[in-house]
Short mmCIF file of N, CA and C in Angstrom, two decimals:
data_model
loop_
_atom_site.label_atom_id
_atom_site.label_comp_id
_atom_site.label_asym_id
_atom_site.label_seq_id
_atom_site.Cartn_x
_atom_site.Cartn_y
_atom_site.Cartn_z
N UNK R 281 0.82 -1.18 0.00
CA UNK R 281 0.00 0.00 0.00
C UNK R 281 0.87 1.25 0.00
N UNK R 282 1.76 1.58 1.18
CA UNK R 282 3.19 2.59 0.73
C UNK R 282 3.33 2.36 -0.55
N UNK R 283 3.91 1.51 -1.01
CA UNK R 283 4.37 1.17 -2.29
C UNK R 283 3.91 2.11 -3.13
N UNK R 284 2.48 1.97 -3.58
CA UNK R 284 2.04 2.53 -4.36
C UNK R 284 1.92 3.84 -4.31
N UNK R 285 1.23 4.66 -2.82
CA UNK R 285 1.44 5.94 -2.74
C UNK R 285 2.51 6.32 -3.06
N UNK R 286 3.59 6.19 -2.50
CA UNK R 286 5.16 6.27 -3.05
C UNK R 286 5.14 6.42 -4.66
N UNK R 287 4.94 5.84 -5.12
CA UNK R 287 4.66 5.57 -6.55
C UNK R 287 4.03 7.01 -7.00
N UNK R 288 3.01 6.85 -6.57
CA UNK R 288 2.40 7.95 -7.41
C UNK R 288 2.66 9.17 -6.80
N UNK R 289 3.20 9.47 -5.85
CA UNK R 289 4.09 11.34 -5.25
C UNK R 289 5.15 11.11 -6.17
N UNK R 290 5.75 10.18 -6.52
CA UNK R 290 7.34 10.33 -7.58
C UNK R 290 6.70 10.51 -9.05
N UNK R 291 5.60 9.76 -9.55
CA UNK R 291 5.32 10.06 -10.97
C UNK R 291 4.44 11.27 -11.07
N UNK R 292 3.76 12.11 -10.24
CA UNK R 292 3.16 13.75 -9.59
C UNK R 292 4.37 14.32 -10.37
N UNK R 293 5.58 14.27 -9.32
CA UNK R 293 6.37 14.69 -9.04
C UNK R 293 7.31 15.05 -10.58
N UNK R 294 7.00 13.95 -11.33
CA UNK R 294 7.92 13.82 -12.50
C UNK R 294 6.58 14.71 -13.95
N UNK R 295 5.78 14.39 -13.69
CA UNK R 295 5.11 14.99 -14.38
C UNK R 295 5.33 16.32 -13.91
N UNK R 296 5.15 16.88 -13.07
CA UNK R 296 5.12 18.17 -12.86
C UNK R 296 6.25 19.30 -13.36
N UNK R 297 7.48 18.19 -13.00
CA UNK R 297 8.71 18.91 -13.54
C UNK R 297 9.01 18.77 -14.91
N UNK R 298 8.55 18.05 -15.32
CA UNK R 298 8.38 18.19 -17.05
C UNK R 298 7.18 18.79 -17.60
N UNK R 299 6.45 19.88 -17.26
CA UNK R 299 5.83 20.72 -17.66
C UNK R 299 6.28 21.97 -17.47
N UNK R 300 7.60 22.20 -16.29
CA UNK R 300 8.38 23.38 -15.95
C UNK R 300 9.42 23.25 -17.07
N UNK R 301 9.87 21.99 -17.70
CA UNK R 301 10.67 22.66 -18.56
C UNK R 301 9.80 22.76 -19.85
N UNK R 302 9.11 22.69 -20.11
CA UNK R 302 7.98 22.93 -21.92
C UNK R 302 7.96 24.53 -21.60
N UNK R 303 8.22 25.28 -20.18
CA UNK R 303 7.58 26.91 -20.67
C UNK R 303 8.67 27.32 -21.57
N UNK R 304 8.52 28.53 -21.48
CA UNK R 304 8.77 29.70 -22.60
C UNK R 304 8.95 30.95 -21.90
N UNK R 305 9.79 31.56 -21.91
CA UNK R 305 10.11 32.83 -21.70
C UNK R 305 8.68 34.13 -22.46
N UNK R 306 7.97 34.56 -21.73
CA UNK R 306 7.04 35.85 -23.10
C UNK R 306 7.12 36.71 -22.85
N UNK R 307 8.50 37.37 -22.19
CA UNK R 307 9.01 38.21 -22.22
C UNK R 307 10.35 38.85 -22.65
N UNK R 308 10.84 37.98 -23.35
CA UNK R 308 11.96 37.99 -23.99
C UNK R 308 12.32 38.92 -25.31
N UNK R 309 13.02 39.16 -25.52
CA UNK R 309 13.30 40.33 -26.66
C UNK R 309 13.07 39.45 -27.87
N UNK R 310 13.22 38.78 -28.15
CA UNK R 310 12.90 37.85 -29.75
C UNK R 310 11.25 37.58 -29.75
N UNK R 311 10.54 38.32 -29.02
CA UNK R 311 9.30 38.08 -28.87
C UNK R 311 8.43 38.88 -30.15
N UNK R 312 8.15 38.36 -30.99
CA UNK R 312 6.96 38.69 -31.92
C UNK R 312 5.89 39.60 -31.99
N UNK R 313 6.17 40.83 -32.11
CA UNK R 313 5.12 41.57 -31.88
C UNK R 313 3.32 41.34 -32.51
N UNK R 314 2.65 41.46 -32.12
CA UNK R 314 1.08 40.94 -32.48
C UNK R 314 0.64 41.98 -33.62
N UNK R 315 0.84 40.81 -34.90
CA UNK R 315 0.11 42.34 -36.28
C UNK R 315 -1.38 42.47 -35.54
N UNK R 316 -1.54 44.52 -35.80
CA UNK R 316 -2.64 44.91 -35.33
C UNK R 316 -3.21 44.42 -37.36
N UNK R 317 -4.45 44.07 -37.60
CA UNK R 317 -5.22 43.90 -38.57
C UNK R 317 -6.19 45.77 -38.80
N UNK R 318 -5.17 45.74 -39.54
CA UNK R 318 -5.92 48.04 -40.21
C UNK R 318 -7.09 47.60 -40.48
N UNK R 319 -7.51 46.48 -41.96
CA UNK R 319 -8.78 46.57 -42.50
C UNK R 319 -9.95 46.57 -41.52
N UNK R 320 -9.94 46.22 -40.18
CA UNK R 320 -10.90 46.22 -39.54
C UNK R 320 -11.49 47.78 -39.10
N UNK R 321 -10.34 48.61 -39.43
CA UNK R 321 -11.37 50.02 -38.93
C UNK R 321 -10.85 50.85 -40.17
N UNK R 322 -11.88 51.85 -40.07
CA UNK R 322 -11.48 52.75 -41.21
C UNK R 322 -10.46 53.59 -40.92
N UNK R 323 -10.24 54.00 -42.16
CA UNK R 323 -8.80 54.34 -42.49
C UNK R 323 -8.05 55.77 -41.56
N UNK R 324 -9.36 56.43 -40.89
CA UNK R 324 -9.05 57.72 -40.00
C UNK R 324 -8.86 57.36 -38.91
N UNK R 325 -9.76 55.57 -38.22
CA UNK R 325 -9.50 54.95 -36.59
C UNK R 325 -7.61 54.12 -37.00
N UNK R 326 -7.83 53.47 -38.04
CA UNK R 326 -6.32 52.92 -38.57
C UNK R 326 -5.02 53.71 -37.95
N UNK R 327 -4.88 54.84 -38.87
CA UNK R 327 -4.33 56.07 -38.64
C UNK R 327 -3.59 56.43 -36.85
N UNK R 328 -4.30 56.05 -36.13
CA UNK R 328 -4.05 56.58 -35.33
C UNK R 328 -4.15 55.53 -33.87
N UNK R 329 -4.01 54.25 -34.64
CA UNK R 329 -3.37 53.09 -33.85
C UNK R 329 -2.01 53.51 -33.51
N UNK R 330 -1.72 53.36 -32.67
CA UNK R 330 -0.44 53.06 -32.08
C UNK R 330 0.72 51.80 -31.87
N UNK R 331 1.71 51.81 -32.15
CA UNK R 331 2.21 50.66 -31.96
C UNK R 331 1.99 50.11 -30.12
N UNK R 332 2.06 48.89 -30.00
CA UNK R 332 2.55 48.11 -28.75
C UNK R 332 3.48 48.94 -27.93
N UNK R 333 4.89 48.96 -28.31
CA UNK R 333 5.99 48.86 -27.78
C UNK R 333 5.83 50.64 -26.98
N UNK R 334 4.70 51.20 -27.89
CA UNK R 334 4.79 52.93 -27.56
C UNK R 334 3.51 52.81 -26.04
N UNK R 335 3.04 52.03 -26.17
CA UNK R 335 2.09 51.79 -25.15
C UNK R 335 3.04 51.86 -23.72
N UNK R 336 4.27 51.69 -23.87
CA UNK R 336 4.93 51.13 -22.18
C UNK R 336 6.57 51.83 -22.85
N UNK R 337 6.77 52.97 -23.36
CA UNK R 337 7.46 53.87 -23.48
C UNK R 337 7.25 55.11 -23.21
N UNK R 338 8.21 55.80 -22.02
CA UNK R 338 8.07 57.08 -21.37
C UNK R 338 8.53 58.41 -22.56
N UNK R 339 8.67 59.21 -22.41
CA UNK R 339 9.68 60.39 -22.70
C UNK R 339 10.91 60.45 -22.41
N UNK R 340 11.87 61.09 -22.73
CA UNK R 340 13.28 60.97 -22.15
C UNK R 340 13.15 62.11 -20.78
N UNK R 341 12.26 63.05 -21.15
CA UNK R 341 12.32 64.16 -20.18
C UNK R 341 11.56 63.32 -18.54
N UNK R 342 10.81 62.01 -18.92
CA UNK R 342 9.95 61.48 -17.52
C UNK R 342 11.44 60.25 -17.60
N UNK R 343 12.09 59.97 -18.01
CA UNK R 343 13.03 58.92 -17.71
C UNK R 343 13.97 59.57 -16.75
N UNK R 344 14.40 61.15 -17.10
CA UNK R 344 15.22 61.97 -16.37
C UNK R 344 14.37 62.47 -15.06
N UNK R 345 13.33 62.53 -14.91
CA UNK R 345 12.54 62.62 -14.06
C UNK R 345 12.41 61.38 -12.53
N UNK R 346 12.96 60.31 -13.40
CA UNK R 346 12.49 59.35 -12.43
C UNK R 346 13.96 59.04 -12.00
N UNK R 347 15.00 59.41 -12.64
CA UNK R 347 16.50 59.21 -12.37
C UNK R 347 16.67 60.31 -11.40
N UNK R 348 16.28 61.70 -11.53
CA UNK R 348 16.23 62.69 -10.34
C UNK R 348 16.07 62.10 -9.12
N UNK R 349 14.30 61.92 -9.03
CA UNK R 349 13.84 60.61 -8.03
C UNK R 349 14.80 59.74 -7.08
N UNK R 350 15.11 58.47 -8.16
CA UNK R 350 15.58 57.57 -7.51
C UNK R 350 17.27 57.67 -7.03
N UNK R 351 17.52 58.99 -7.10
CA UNK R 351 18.91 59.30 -6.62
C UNK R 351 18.70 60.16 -5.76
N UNK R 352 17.52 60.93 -5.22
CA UNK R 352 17.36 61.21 -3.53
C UNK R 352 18.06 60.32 -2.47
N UNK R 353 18.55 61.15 -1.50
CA UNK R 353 19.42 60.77 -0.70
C UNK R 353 18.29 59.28 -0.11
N UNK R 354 17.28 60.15 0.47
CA UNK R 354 16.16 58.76 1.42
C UNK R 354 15.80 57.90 0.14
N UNK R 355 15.65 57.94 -1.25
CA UNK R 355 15.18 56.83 -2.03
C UNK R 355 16.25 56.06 -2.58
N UNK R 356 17.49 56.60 -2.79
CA UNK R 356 18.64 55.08 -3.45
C UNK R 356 18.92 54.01 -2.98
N UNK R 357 18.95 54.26 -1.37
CA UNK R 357 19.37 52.82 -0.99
C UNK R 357 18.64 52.25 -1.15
N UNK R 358 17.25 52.03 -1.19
CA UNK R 358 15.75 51.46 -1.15
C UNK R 358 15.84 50.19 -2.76
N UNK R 359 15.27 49.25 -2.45
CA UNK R 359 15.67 48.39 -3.19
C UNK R 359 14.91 48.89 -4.82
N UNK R 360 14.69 48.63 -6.09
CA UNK R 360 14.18 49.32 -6.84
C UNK R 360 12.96 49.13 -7.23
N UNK R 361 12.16 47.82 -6.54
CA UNK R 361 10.85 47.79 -6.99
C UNK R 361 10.06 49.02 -5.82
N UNK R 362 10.65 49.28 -4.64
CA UNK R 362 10.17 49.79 -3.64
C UNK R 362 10.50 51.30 -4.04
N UNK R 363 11.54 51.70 -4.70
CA UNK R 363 11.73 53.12 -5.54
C UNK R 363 10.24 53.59 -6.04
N UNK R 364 10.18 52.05 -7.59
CA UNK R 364 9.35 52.72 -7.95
C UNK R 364 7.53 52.59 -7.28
N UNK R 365 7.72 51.88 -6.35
CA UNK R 365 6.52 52.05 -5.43
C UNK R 365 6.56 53.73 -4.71
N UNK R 366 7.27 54.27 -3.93
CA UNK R 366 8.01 55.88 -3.87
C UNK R 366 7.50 56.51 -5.19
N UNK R 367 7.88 56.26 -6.14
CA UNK R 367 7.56 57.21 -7.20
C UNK R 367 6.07 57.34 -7.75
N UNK R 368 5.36 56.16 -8.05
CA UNK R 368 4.50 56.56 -8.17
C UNK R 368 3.45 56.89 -6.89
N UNK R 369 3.70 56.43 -6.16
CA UNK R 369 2.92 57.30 -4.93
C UNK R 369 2.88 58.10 -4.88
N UNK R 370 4.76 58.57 -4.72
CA UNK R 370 4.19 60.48 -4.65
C UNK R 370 4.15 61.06 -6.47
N UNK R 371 4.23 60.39 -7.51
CA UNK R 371 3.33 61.15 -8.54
C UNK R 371 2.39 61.17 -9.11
N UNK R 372 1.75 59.73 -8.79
CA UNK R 372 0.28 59.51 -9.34
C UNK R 372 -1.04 59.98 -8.49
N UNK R 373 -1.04 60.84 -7.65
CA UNK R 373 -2.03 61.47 -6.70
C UNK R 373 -2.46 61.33 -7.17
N UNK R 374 -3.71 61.01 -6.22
CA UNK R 374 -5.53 61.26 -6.97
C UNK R 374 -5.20 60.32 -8.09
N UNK R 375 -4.91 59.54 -9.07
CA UNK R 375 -5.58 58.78 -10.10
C UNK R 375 -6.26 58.14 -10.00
N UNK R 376 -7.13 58.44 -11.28
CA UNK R 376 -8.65 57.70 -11.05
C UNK R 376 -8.53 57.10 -12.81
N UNK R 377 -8.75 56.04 -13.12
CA UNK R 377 -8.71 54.93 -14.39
C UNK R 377 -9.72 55.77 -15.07
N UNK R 378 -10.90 56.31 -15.00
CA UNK R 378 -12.09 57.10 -15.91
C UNK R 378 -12.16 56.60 -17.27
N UNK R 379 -12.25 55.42 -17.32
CA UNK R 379 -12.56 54.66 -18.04
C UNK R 379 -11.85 55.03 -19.83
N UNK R 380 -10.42 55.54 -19.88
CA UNK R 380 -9.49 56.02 -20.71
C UNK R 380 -8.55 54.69 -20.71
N UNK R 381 -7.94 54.82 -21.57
CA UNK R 381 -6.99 54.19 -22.05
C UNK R 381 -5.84 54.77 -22.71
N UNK R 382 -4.60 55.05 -21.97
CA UNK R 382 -3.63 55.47 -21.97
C UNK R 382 -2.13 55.57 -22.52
N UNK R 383 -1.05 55.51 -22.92
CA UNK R 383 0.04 54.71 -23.03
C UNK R 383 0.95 55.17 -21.67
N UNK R 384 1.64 54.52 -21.14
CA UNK R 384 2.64 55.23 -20.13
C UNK R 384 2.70 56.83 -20.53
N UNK R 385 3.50 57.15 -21.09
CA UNK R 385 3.98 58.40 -21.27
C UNK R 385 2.88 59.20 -21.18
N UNK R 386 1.60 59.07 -21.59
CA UNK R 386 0.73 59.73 -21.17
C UNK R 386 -0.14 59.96 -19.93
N UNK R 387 -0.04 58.88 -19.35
CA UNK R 387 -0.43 58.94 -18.15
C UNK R 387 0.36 59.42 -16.89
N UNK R 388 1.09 59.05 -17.00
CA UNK R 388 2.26 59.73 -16.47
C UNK R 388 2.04 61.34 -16.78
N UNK R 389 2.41 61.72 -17.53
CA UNK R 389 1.94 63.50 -17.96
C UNK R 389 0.75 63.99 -17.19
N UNK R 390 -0.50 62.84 -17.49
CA UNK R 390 -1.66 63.23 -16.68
C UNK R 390 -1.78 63.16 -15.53
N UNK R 391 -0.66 62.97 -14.57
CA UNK R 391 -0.80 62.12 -13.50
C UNK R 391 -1.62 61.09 -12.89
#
């Protein structure tokens, strides 16, 4: 009766770890960007798609902004996910989602 439980926590066990190695990195730089399909809107909504990559790209002037920031005497030592927890706290006051859709750089601007 062991026997078998035994048995089956080691073949759990083996299955499980051979589904950790099948992942995939989907965040990786060789990552494929997703074609947006134009024909679906007309040619003035087309127009004024945006790429992906601009969706989660700042300004250089908010990159220098957040380098100001995180080189305060009380914020450098601070580890850097906790920086940027500091940063947007004290710059995103008051945000409210209002049902917009944004790219970084803009929201950021808007606070």
């Amino acid at each position: 009766m062991v026997q078998n439980g035994l048995g089956a926590v080691v073949l759990t066990l083996i299955v499980m770890l051979s589904g950790c190695s099948q992942t995939r990195d989907l965040h990786s730089a060789d990552a494929i960007p997703i074609p947006i399909n134009k024909s679906l809107y007309s040619d003035s909504l087309a127009a004024n798609v945006i790429s992906y990559s601009s969706l989660f790209t700042l300004t250089p002037s908010q990159y220098d902004d957040i380098e100001r920031f995180i080189h305060r005497p009380h914020i450098a030592p601070l580890a850097p996910f906790i920086q940027a927890r500091h940063y947007l706290l004290d710059t995103l006051t008051e945000f409210h989602y209002e049902g917009q859709s944004l790219s970084a750089s803009d929201a950021l601007m808007l606070n």
